mmCIF file of N, CA and C in Angstrom:
data_model
loop_
_atom_site.group_PDB
_atom_site.id
_atom_site.type_symbol
_atom_site.label_atom_id
_atom_site.label_comp_id
_atom_site.label_asym_id
_atom_site.label_seq_id
_atom_site.Cartn_x
_atom_site.Cartn_y
_atom_site.Cartn_z
ATOM 1 N N MET A 1 0.851 -1.174 0.000
ATOM 2 C CA MET A 1 0.000 0.000 0.000
ATOM 3 C C MET A 1 0.898 1.238 0.000
ATOM 4 N N THR A 2 0.617 2.103 -0.923
ATOM 5 C CA THR A 2 1.389 3.342 -0.971
ATOM 6 C C THR A 2 0.790 4.333 0.017
ATOM 7 N N HIS A 3 1.522 5.389 0.236
ATOM 8 C CA HIS A 3 1.058 6.410 1.170
ATOM 9 C C HIS A 3 -0.211 7.079 0.641
ATOM 10 N N GLU A 4 -0.297 7.305 -0.652
ATOM 11 C CA GLU A 4 -1.487 7.914 -1.247
ATOM 12 C C GLU A 4 -2.706 7.003 -1.075
ATOM 13 N N GLU A 5 -2.514 5.715 -1.242
ATOM 14 C CA GLU A 5 -3.615 4.771 -1.035
ATOM 15 C C GLU A 5 -4.042 4.764 0.436
ATOM 16 N N PHE A 6 -3.053 4.846 1.294
ATOM 17 C CA PHE A 6 -3.337 4.911 2.725
ATOM 18 C C PHE A 6 -4.171 6.150 3.052
ATOM 19 N N LEU A 7 -3.776 7.317 2.518
ATOM 20 C CA LEU A 7 -4.513 8.565 2.774
ATOM 21 C C LEU A 7 -5.937 8.487 2.235
ATOM 22 N N LYS A 8 -6.106 7.865 1.058
ATOM 23 C CA LYS A 8 -7.443 7.694 0.485
ATOM 24 C C LYS A 8 -8.313 6.816 1.384
ATOM 25 N N ALA A 9 -7.735 5.726 1.877
ATOM 26 C CA ALA A 9 -8.471 4.808 2.748
ATOM 27 C C ALA A 9 -8.870 5.504 4.047
ATOM 28 N N VAL A 10 -7.948 6.278 4.612
ATOM 29 C CA VAL A 10 -8.239 7.015 5.845
ATOM 30 C C VAL A 10 -9.344 8.034 5.587
ATOM 31 N N GLN A 11 -9.268 8.738 4.462
ATOM 32 C CA GLN A 11 -10.281 9.739 4.135
ATOM 33 C C GLN A 11 -11.660 9.105 3.971
ATOM 34 N N SER A 12 -11.727 7.974 3.291
ATOM 35 C CA SER A 12 -13.030 7.319 3.115
ATOM 36 C C SER A 12 -13.562 6.827 4.460
ATOM 37 N N GLU A 13 -12.671 6.386 5.338
ATOM 38 C CA GLU A 13 -13.076 5.953 6.681
ATOM 39 C C GLU A 13 -13.603 7.143 7.474
ATOM 40 N N ARG A 14 -12.939 8.274 7.356
ATOM 41 C CA ARG A 14 -13.401 9.483 8.038
ATOM 42 C C ARG A 14 -14.789 9.875 7.564
ATOM 43 N N THR A 15 -15.011 9.797 6.285
ATOM 44 C CA THR A 15 -16.310 10.133 5.725
ATOM 45 C C THR A 15 -17.384 9.208 6.281
ATOM 46 N N PHE A 16 -17.106 7.935 6.376
ATOM 47 C CA PHE A 16 -18.043 6.969 6.920
ATOM 48 C C PHE A 16 -18.350 7.287 8.383
ATOM 49 N N ILE A 17 -17.318 7.582 9.164
ATOM 50 C CA ILE A 17 -17.493 7.915 10.589
ATOM 51 C C ILE A 17 -18.304 9.202 10.732
ATOM 52 N N LYS A 18 -18.011 10.197 9.888
ATOM 53 C CA LYS A 18 -18.781 11.448 9.938
ATOM 54 C C LYS A 18 -20.256 11.193 9.661
ATOM 55 N N ARG A 19 -20.549 10.323 8.699
ATOM 56 C CA ARG A 19 -21.945 9.998 8.387
ATOM 57 C C ARG A 19 -22.616 9.323 9.582
ATOM 58 N N LEU A 20 -21.896 8.415 10.241
ATOM 59 C CA LEU A 20 -22.457 7.746 11.418
ATOM 60 C C LEU A 20 -22.753 8.743 12.532
ATOM 61 N N ILE A 21 -21.807 9.635 12.783
ATOM 62 C CA ILE A 21 -21.991 10.637 13.839
ATOM 63 C C ILE A 21 -23.152 11.558 13.489
ATOM 64 N N LYS A 22 -23.216 11.970 12.221
ATOM 65 C CA LYS A 22 -24.290 12.867 11.793
ATOM 66 C C LYS A 22 -25.645 12.184 11.924
ATOM 67 N N SER A 23 -25.733 10.907 11.549
ATOM 68 C CA SER A 23 -27.021 10.214 11.652
ATOM 69 C C SER A 23 -27.416 10.009 13.113
ATOM 70 N N LYS A 24 -26.433 9.765 13.986
ATOM 71 C CA LYS A 24 -26.744 9.614 15.413
ATOM 72 C C LYS A 24 -27.272 10.930 15.968
ATOM 73 N N ARG A 25 -26.624 12.037 15.625
ATOM 74 C CA ARG A 25 -27.052 13.349 16.083
ATOM 75 C C ARG A 25 -28.463 13.657 15.564
ATOM 76 N N LYS A 26 -28.727 13.297 14.334
ATOM 77 C CA LYS A 26 -30.045 13.524 13.748
ATOM 78 C C LYS A 26 -31.123 12.719 14.479
ATOM 79 N N ARG A 27 -30.819 11.455 14.816
ATOM 80 C CA ARG A 27 -31.765 10.623 15.574
ATOM 81 C C ARG A 27 -32.032 11.226 16.947
ATOM 82 N N GLU A 28 -30.974 11.674 17.608
ATOM 83 C CA GLU A 28 -31.136 12.270 18.941
ATOM 84 C C GLU A 28 -31.986 13.534 18.874
ATOM 85 N N GLU A 29 -31.767 14.361 17.858
ATOM 86 C CA GLU A 29 -32.567 15.575 17.704
ATOM 87 C C GLU A 29 -34.030 15.229 17.452
ATOM 88 N N THR A 30 -34.272 14.219 16.645
ATOM 89 C CA THR A 30 -35.636 13.792 16.355
ATOM 90 C C THR A 30 -36.317 13.275 17.610
ATOM 91 N N ILE A 31 -35.627 12.459 18.387
ATOM 92 C CA ILE A 31 -36.188 11.932 19.643
ATOM 93 C C ILE A 31 -36.483 13.079 20.603
ATOM 94 N N HIS A 32 -35.567 14.041 20.696
ATOM 95 C CA HIS A 32 -35.767 15.194 21.565
ATOM 96 C C HIS A 32 -37.028 15.968 21.143
ATOM 97 N N LYS A 33 -37.191 16.188 19.845
ATOM 98 C CA LYS A 33 -38.374 16.905 19.351
ATOM 99 C C LYS A 33 -39.653 16.138 19.681
ATOM 100 N N LEU A 34 -39.615 14.823 19.539
ATOM 101 C CA LEU A 34 -40.790 14.007 19.854
ATOM 102 C C LEU A 34 -41.146 14.092 21.338
ATOM 103 N N ILE A 35 -40.132 14.071 22.203
ATOM 104 C CA ILE A 35 -40.368 14.178 23.645
ATOM 105 C C ILE A 35 -40.996 15.527 23.972
ATOM 106 N N VAL A 36 -40.439 16.591 23.408
ATOM 107 C CA VAL A 36 -40.970 17.931 23.666
ATOM 108 C C VAL A 36 -42.407 18.031 23.166
ATOM 109 N N GLU A 37 -42.666 17.494 21.987
ATOM 110 C CA GLU A 37 -44.028 17.518 21.436
ATOM 111 C C GLU A 37 -45.001 16.736 22.319
ATOM 112 N N ARG A 38 -44.562 15.604 22.816
ATOM 113 C CA ARG A 38 -45.421 14.747 23.645
ATOM 114 C C ARG A 38 -45.821 15.420 24.957
ATOM 115 N N TYR A 39 -44.877 16.104 25.593
ATOM 116 C CA TYR A 39 -45.120 16.649 26.929
ATOM 117 C C TYR A 39 -45.266 18.165 26.972
ATOM 118 N N LYS A 40 -45.376 18.820 25.823
ATOM 119 C CA LYS A 40 -45.452 20.286 25.822
ATOM 120 C C LYS A 40 -46.679 20.811 26.560
ATOM 121 N N ASN A 41 -47.725 20.006 26.682
ATOM 122 C CA ASN A 41 -48.926 20.442 27.391
ATOM 123 C C ASN A 41 -48.685 20.637 28.889
ATOM 124 N N LEU A 42 -47.594 20.099 29.433
ATOM 125 C CA LEU A 42 -47.310 20.244 30.864
ATOM 126 C C LEU A 42 -46.587 21.555 31.202
ATOM 127 N N ILE A 43 -45.902 22.115 30.230
ATOM 128 C CA ILE A 43 -45.097 23.318 30.495
ATOM 129 C C ILE A 43 -46.021 24.459 30.933
ATOM 130 N N GLY A 44 -45.656 25.072 32.055
ATOM 131 C CA GLY A 44 -46.444 26.171 32.594
ATOM 132 C C GLY A 44 -47.585 25.734 33.498
ATOM 133 N N LYS A 45 -47.656 24.453 33.825
ATOM 134 C CA LYS A 45 -48.730 23.942 34.676
ATOM 135 C C LYS A 45 -48.181 23.513 36.037
ATOM 136 N N PHE A 46 -49.095 23.418 36.994
ATOM 137 C CA PHE A 46 -48.765 22.957 38.335
ATOM 138 C C PHE A 46 -49.281 21.537 38.521
ATOM 139 N N CYS A 47 -48.587 20.774 39.338
ATOM 140 C CA CYS A 47 -49.071 19.444 39.694
ATOM 141 C C CYS A 47 -48.751 19.185 41.161
ATOM 142 N N TYR A 48 -49.408 18.178 41.713
ATOM 143 C CA TYR A 48 -49.210 17.813 43.111
ATOM 144 C C TYR A 48 -48.915 16.320 43.172
ATOM 145 N N ILE A 49 -47.673 15.966 43.502
ATOM 146 C CA ILE A 49 -47.294 14.565 43.683
ATOM 147 C C ILE A 49 -46.333 14.461 44.851
ATOM 148 N N ASN A 50 -46.375 13.329 45.514
ATOM 149 C CA ASN A 50 -45.480 13.057 46.655
ATOM 150 C C ASN A 50 -45.489 14.184 47.684
ATOM 151 N N ASP A 51 -46.664 14.715 47.994
ATOM 152 C CA ASP A 51 -46.838 15.784 48.988
ATOM 153 C C ASP A 51 -46.111 17.073 48.637
ATOM 154 N N ASN A 52 -45.856 17.302 47.363
ATOM 155 C CA ASN A 52 -45.222 18.544 46.923
ATOM 156 C C ASN A 52 -45.943 19.095 45.707
ATOM 157 N N TYR A 53 -45.907 20.415 45.590
ATOM 158 C CA TYR A 53 -46.408 21.079 44.393
ATOM 159 C C TYR A 53 -45.213 21.361 43.486
ATOM 160 N N TYR A 54 -45.427 21.167 42.188
ATOM 161 C CA TYR A 54 -44.374 21.417 41.208
ATOM 162 C C TYR A 54 -44.915 22.298 40.091
ATOM 163 N N TYR A 55 -44.033 23.130 39.568
ATOM 164 C CA TYR A 55 -44.363 23.966 38.413
ATOM 165 C C TYR A 55 -43.427 23.571 37.277
ATOM 166 N N PHE A 56 -43.991 23.176 36.141
ATOM 167 C CA PHE A 56 -43.190 22.708 35.002
ATOM 168 C C PHE A 56 -42.569 23.878 34.253
ATOM 169 N N ILE A 57 -41.252 23.828 34.109
ATOM 170 C CA ILE A 57 -40.518 24.853 33.374
ATOM 171 C C ILE A 57 -40.179 24.369 31.975
ATOM 172 N N ASN A 58 -39.672 23.143 31.887
ATOM 173 C CA ASN A 58 -39.201 22.623 30.606
ATOM 174 C C ASN A 58 -39.219 21.098 30.620
ATOM 175 N N ILE A 59 -39.306 20.525 29.425
ATOM 176 C CA ILE A 59 -39.227 19.077 29.261
ATOM 177 C C ILE A 59 -38.032 18.773 28.369
ATOM 178 N N GLU A 60 -37.224 17.857 28.789
ATOM 179 C CA GLU A 60 -36.056 17.432 28.021
ATOM 180 C C GLU A 60 -36.092 15.918 27.897
ATOM 181 N N GLY A 61 -35.129 15.384 27.201
ATOM 182 C CA GLY A 61 -35.051 13.935 27.101
ATOM 183 C C GLY A 61 -33.895 13.506 26.230
ATOM 184 N N ARG A 62 -33.551 12.255 26.364
ATOM 185 C CA ARG A 62 -32.452 11.713 25.570
ATOM 186 C C ARG A 62 -32.672 10.219 25.385
ATOM 187 N N ALA A 63 -32.004 9.696 24.394
ATOM 188 C CA ALA A 63 -32.067 8.257 24.146
ATOM 189 C C ALA A 63 -30.831 7.624 24.764
ATOM 190 N N GLU A 64 -31.056 6.601 25.556
ATOM 191 C CA GLU A 64 -29.951 5.846 26.146
ATOM 192 C C GLU A 64 -30.130 4.385 25.785
ATOM 193 N N TYR A 65 -29.210 3.878 25.023
ATOM 194 C CA TYR A 65 -29.260 2.495 24.550
ATOM 195 C C TYR A 65 -30.579 2.260 23.805
ATOM 196 N N ASP A 66 -31.422 1.401 24.302
ATOM 197 C CA ASP A 66 -32.681 1.114 23.615
ATOM 198 C C ASP A 66 -33.869 1.836 24.232
ATOM 199 N N THR A 67 -33.641 2.703 25.207
ATOM 200 C CA THR A 67 -34.743 3.388 25.870
ATOM 201 C C THR A 67 -34.650 4.890 25.667
ATOM 202 N N VAL A 68 -35.790 5.527 25.826
ATOM 203 C CA VAL A 68 -35.863 6.983 25.764
ATOM 204 C C VAL A 68 -36.205 7.467 27.157
ATOM 205 N N LYS A 69 -35.427 8.418 27.664
ATOM 206 C CA LYS A 69 -35.623 8.887 29.033
ATOM 207 C C LYS A 69 -35.964 10.373 29.055
ATOM 208 N N PRO A 70 -37.255 10.681 29.175
ATOM 209 C CA PRO A 70 -37.621 12.091 29.337
ATOM 210 C C PRO A 70 -37.458 12.509 30.795
ATOM 211 N N PHE A 71 -37.195 13.779 30.998
ATOM 212 C CA PHE A 71 -37.180 14.332 32.346
ATOM 213 C C PHE A 71 -37.671 15.768 32.273
ATOM 214 N N ALA A 72 -38.206 16.237 33.378
ATOM 215 C CA ALA A 72 -38.803 17.567 33.422
ATOM 216 C C ALA A 72 -38.042 18.450 34.391
ATOM 217 N N GLU A 73 -37.784 19.681 33.950
ATOM 218 C CA GLU A 73 -37.236 20.699 34.848
ATOM 219 C C GLU A 73 -38.423 21.381 35.505
ATOM 220 N N VAL A 74 -38.462 21.351 36.813
ATOM 221 C CA VAL A 74 -39.589 21.920 37.547
ATOM 222 C C VAL A 74 -39.084 22.769 38.710
ATOM 223 N N LEU A 75 -39.976 23.591 39.228
ATOM 224 C CA LEU A 75 -39.743 24.277 40.492
ATOM 225 C C LEU A 75 -40.583 23.574 41.537
ATOM 226 N N SER A 76 -39.951 23.156 42.594
ATOM 227 C CA SER A 76 -40.656 22.530 43.708
ATOM 228 C C SER A 76 -41.048 23.635 44.680
ATOM 229 N N ILE A 77 -42.318 23.659 45.042
ATOM 230 C CA ILE A 77 -42.805 24.637 46.019
ATOM 231 C C ILE A 77 -42.988 23.877 47.315
ATOM 232 N N MET A 78 -42.118 24.170 48.279
ATOM 233 C CA MET A 78 -42.153 23.382 49.496
ATOM 234 C C MET A 78 -42.081 24.266 50.723
ATOM 235 N N SER A 79 -42.638 23.760 51.805
ATOM 236 C CA SER A 79 -42.580 24.510 53.051
ATOM 237 C C SER A 79 -41.207 24.308 53.684
ATOM 238 N N ILE A 80 -40.782 25.331 54.410
ATOM 239 C CA ILE A 80 -39.502 25.270 55.114
ATOM 240 C C ILE A 80 -39.801 25.059 56.588
ATOM 241 N N ASP A 81 -39.264 23.989 57.132
ATOM 242 C CA ASP A 81 -39.460 23.714 58.555
ATOM 243 C C ASP A 81 -38.313 24.324 59.344
ATOM 244 N N SER A 82 -38.658 25.005 60.406
ATOM 245 C CA SER A 82 -37.653 25.610 61.272
ATOM 246 C C SER A 82 -37.971 25.307 62.722
ATOM 247 N N LEU A 83 -36.944 25.374 63.529
ATOM 248 C CA LEU A 83 -37.127 25.171 64.964
ATOM 249 C C LEU A 83 -37.813 26.403 65.530
ATOM 250 N N PHE A 84 -38.986 26.205 66.079
ATOM 251 C CA PHE A 84 -39.761 27.316 66.604
ATOM 252 C C PHE A 84 -40.349 26.902 67.945
ATOM 253 N N LYS A 85 -39.933 27.576 68.973
ATOM 254 C CA LYS A 85 -40.392 27.280 70.344
ATOM 255 C C LYS A 85 -40.171 25.816 70.694
ATOM 256 N N GLY A 86 -39.023 25.276 70.324
ATOM 257 C CA GLY A 86 -38.662 23.927 70.706
ATOM 258 C C GLY A 86 -39.195 22.821 69.811
ATOM 259 N N ALA A 87 -39.892 23.169 68.752
ATOM 260 C CA ALA A 87 -40.424 22.136 67.849
ATOM 261 C C ALA A 87 -40.235 22.588 66.397
ATOM 262 N N TYR A 88 -40.034 21.618 65.513
ATOM 263 C CA TYR A 88 -39.922 21.941 64.099
ATOM 264 C C TYR A 88 -41.309 22.152 63.523
ATOM 265 N N GLU A 89 -41.533 23.326 62.970
ATOM 266 C CA GLU A 89 -42.824 23.664 62.386
ATOM 267 C C GLU A 89 -42.587 24.384 61.060
ATOM 268 N N PRO A 90 -43.564 24.322 60.156
ATOM 269 C CA PRO A 90 -43.424 25.063 58.896
ATOM 270 C C PRO A 90 -43.300 26.554 59.169
ATOM 271 N N LEU A 91 -42.320 27.174 58.581
ATOM 272 C CA LEU A 91 -42.086 28.589 58.823
ATOM 273 C C LEU A 91 -41.868 29.334 57.510
ATOM 274 N N GLY A 92 -42.559 28.968 56.470
ATOM 275 C CA GLY A 92 -42.423 29.653 55.191
ATOM 276 C C GLY A 92 -42.388 28.662 54.054
ATOM 277 N N PHE A 93 -41.949 29.133 52.926
ATOM 278 C CA PHE A 93 -41.870 28.261 51.754
ATOM 279 C C PHE A 93 -40.697 28.687 50.877
ATOM 280 N N ALA A 94 -40.328 27.811 49.971
ATOM 281 C CA ALA A 94 -39.214 28.092 49.059
ATOM 282 C C ALA A 94 -39.505 27.468 47.706
ATOM 283 N N PHE A 95 -38.894 28.035 46.690
ATOM 284 C CA PHE A 95 -38.930 27.466 45.352
ATOM 285 C C PHE A 95 -37.573 26.828 45.108
ATOM 286 N N LYS A 96 -37.567 25.555 44.811
ATOM 287 C CA LYS A 96 -36.311 24.838 44.641
ATOM 288 C C LYS A 96 -36.304 24.154 43.273
ATOM 289 N N PRO A 97 -35.256 24.362 42.468
ATOM 290 C CA PRO A 97 -35.174 23.651 41.183
ATOM 291 C C PRO A 97 -35.097 22.150 41.423
ATOM 292 N N TYR A 98 -35.762 21.398 40.573
ATOM 293 C CA TYR A 98 -35.837 19.956 40.755
ATOM 294 C C TYR A 98 -36.059 19.310 39.393
ATOM 295 N N TYR A 99 -35.723 18.048 39.278
ATOM 296 C CA TYR A 99 -35.960 17.296 38.041
ATOM 297 C C TYR A 99 -36.867 16.110 38.344
ATOM 298 N N LEU A 100 -37.887 15.931 37.507
ATOM 299 C CA LEU A 100 -38.767 14.778 37.625
ATOM 300 C C LEU A 100 -38.373 13.734 36.598
ATOM 301 N N ARG A 101 -38.311 12.490 37.029
ATOM 302 C CA ARG A 101 -38.030 11.379 36.115
ATOM 303 C C ARG A 101 -39.314 10.963 35.404
ATOM 304 N N TYR A 102 -39.179 10.023 34.484
ATOM 305 C CA TYR A 102 -40.298 9.586 33.658
ATOM 306 C C TYR A 102 -41.484 9.109 34.487
ATOM 307 N N GLU A 103 -41.231 8.298 35.513
ATOM 308 C CA GLU A 103 -42.314 7.781 36.342
ATOM 309 C C GLU A 103 -43.056 8.918 37.043
ATOM 310 N N GLU A 104 -42.303 9.898 37.514
ATOM 311 C CA GLU A 104 -42.914 11.035 38.196
ATOM 312 C C GLU A 104 -43.684 11.922 37.211
ATOM 313 N N ILE A 105 -43.194 12.005 35.983
ATOM 314 C CA ILE A 105 -43.906 12.780 34.961
ATOM 315 C C ILE A 105 -45.267 12.145 34.690
ATOM 316 N N GLN A 106 -45.306 10.822 34.647
ATOM 317 C CA GLN A 106 -46.583 10.130 34.440
ATOM 318 C C GLN A 106 -47.561 10.433 35.571
ATOM 319 N N LYS A 107 -47.071 10.405 36.811
ATOM 320 C CA LYS A 107 -47.925 10.747 37.953
ATOM 321 C C LYS A 107 -48.384 12.200 37.855
ATOM 322 N N ALA A 108 -47.469 13.067 37.450
ATOM 323 C CA ALA A 108 -47.781 14.494 37.353
ATOM 324 C C ALA A 108 -48.885 14.754 36.347
ATOM 325 N N GLU A 109 -48.866 14.043 35.231
ATOM 326 C CA GLU A 109 -49.908 14.220 34.213
ATOM 327 C C GLU A 109 -51.293 13.923 34.779
ATOM 328 N N GLN A 110 -51.356 12.995 35.704
ATOM 329 C CA GLN A 110 -52.640 12.616 36.298
ATOM 330 C C GLN A 110 -53.026 13.520 37.464
ATOM 331 N N ASN A 111 -52.086 14.339 37.935
ATOM 332 C CA ASN A 111 -52.335 15.167 39.117
ATOM 333 C C ASN A 111 -52.117 16.650 38.859
ATOM 334 N N ILE A 112 -52.568 17.124 37.721
ATOM 335 C CA ILE A 112 -52.483 18.556 37.413
ATOM 336 C C ILE A 112 -53.458 19.293 38.320
ATOM 337 N N VAL A 113 -53.003 20.403 38.895
ATOM 338 C CA VAL A 113 -53.859 21.208 39.764
ATOM 339 C C VAL A 113 -53.918 22.634 39.228
ATOM 340 N N SER A 114 -54.921 23.366 39.677
ATOM 341 C CA SER A 114 -55.068 24.751 39.219
ATOM 342 C C SER A 114 -54.085 25.651 39.958
ATOM 343 N N LYS A 115 -53.802 26.784 39.343
ATOM 344 C CA LYS A 115 -52.895 27.721 40.009
ATOM 345 C C LYS A 115 -53.546 28.302 41.256
ATOM 346 N N GLU A 116 -54.886 28.368 41.274
ATOM 347 C CA GLU A 116 -55.583 28.861 42.464
ATOM 348 C C GLU A 116 -55.297 27.959 43.667
ATOM 349 N N GLU A 117 -55.295 26.646 43.436
ATOM 350 C CA GLU A 117 -54.995 25.707 44.521
ATOM 351 C C GLU A 117 -53.582 25.921 45.056
ATOM 352 N N VAL A 118 -52.637 26.146 44.156
ATOM 353 C CA VAL A 118 -51.239 26.355 44.567
ATOM 354 C C VAL A 118 -51.111 27.657 45.339
ATOM 355 N N PHE A 119 -51.750 28.727 44.845
ATOM 356 C CA PHE A 119 -51.645 30.004 45.541
ATOM 357 C C PHE A 119 -52.378 29.967 46.885
ATOM 358 N N ASN A 120 -53.431 29.191 46.983
ATOM 359 C CA ASN A 120 -54.092 29.008 48.284
ATOM 360 C C ASN A 120 -53.154 28.300 49.258
ATOM 361 N N TYR A 121 -52.413 27.309 48.766
ATOM 362 C CA TYR A 121 -51.437 26.606 49.600
ATOM 363 C C TYR A 121 -50.360 27.577 50.086
ATOM 364 N N ILE A 122 -49.844 28.391 49.174
ATOM 365 C CA ILE A 122 -48.811 29.375 49.541
ATOM 366 C C ILE A 122 -49.375 30.367 50.549
ATOM 367 N N GLN A 123 -50.613 30.790 50.323
ATOM 368 C CA GLN A 123 -51.243 31.728 51.257
ATOM 369 C C GLN A 123 -51.422 31.106 52.636
ATOM 370 N N SER A 124 -51.774 29.832 52.674
ATOM 371 C CA SER A 124 -51.922 29.174 53.980
ATOM 372 C C SER A 124 -50.580 29.105 54.704
ATOM 373 N N LEU A 125 -49.504 28.877 53.956
ATOM 374 C CA LEU A 125 -48.170 28.878 54.568
ATOM 375 C C LEU A 125 -47.822 30.285 55.093
ATOM 376 N N LEU A 126 -48.184 31.302 54.342
ATOM 377 C CA LEU A 126 -47.919 32.675 54.782
ATOM 378 C C LEU A 126 -48.721 33.023 56.035
ATOM 379 N N LYS A 127 -49.981 32.611 56.073
ATOM 380 C CA LYS A 127 -50.812 32.876 57.251
ATOM 381 C C LYS A 127 -50.251 32.171 58.484
ATOM 382 N N GLU A 128 -49.801 30.938 58.276
ATOM 383 C CA GLU A 128 -49.211 30.203 59.384
ATOM 384 C C GLU A 128 -47.942 30.904 59.863
ATOM 385 N N MET A 129 -47.166 31.405 58.948
ATOM 386 C CA MET A 129 -45.944 32.104 59.307
ATOM 387 C C MET A 129 -46.277 33.407 60.063
ATOM 388 N N GLU A 130 -47.284 34.141 59.602
ATOM 389 C CA GLU A 130 -47.696 35.377 60.287
ATOM 390 C C GLU A 130 -48.187 35.103 61.696
ATOM 391 N N SER A 131 -48.897 33.993 61.863
ATOM 392 C CA SER A 131 -49.449 33.685 63.176
ATOM 393 C C SER A 131 -48.349 33.380 64.202
ATOM 394 N N LYS A 132 -47.201 32.997 63.737
ATOM 395 C CA LYS A 132 -46.119 32.651 64.660
ATOM 396 C C LYS A 132 -45.314 33.868 65.128
ATOM 397 N N PHE A 133 -45.511 34.983 64.448
ATOM 398 C CA PHE A 133 -44.734 36.167 64.844
ATOM 399 C C PHE A 133 -45.588 37.154 65.556
#
């Protein structure tokens, strides 16, 4: 094999590898678009699962081996417990970034709540906090 033949073989191999990488990237982009399309109805909604309220910010996902794994970026609205007069009691609330896995997303779809319910919950936490001071 001459050096020129070697360079030609390497170049054709590079082209083949580039095509493989490009097709993989294209598949991943397509899967991502399908995930976003499937769960776009959740973005901007509240849900209540596992004793917490969540607000959906974004839906993402990726393909791993033979499975597709969607996950959701959410804000968790949770009460903050503090030591108050010798006992831990709710003393406010916080918004905490959180990610929901596929199983939790399925539960969330079944447990969508209105924003009025969430704001009533926040208001009840505020009233409880006011009563302690």
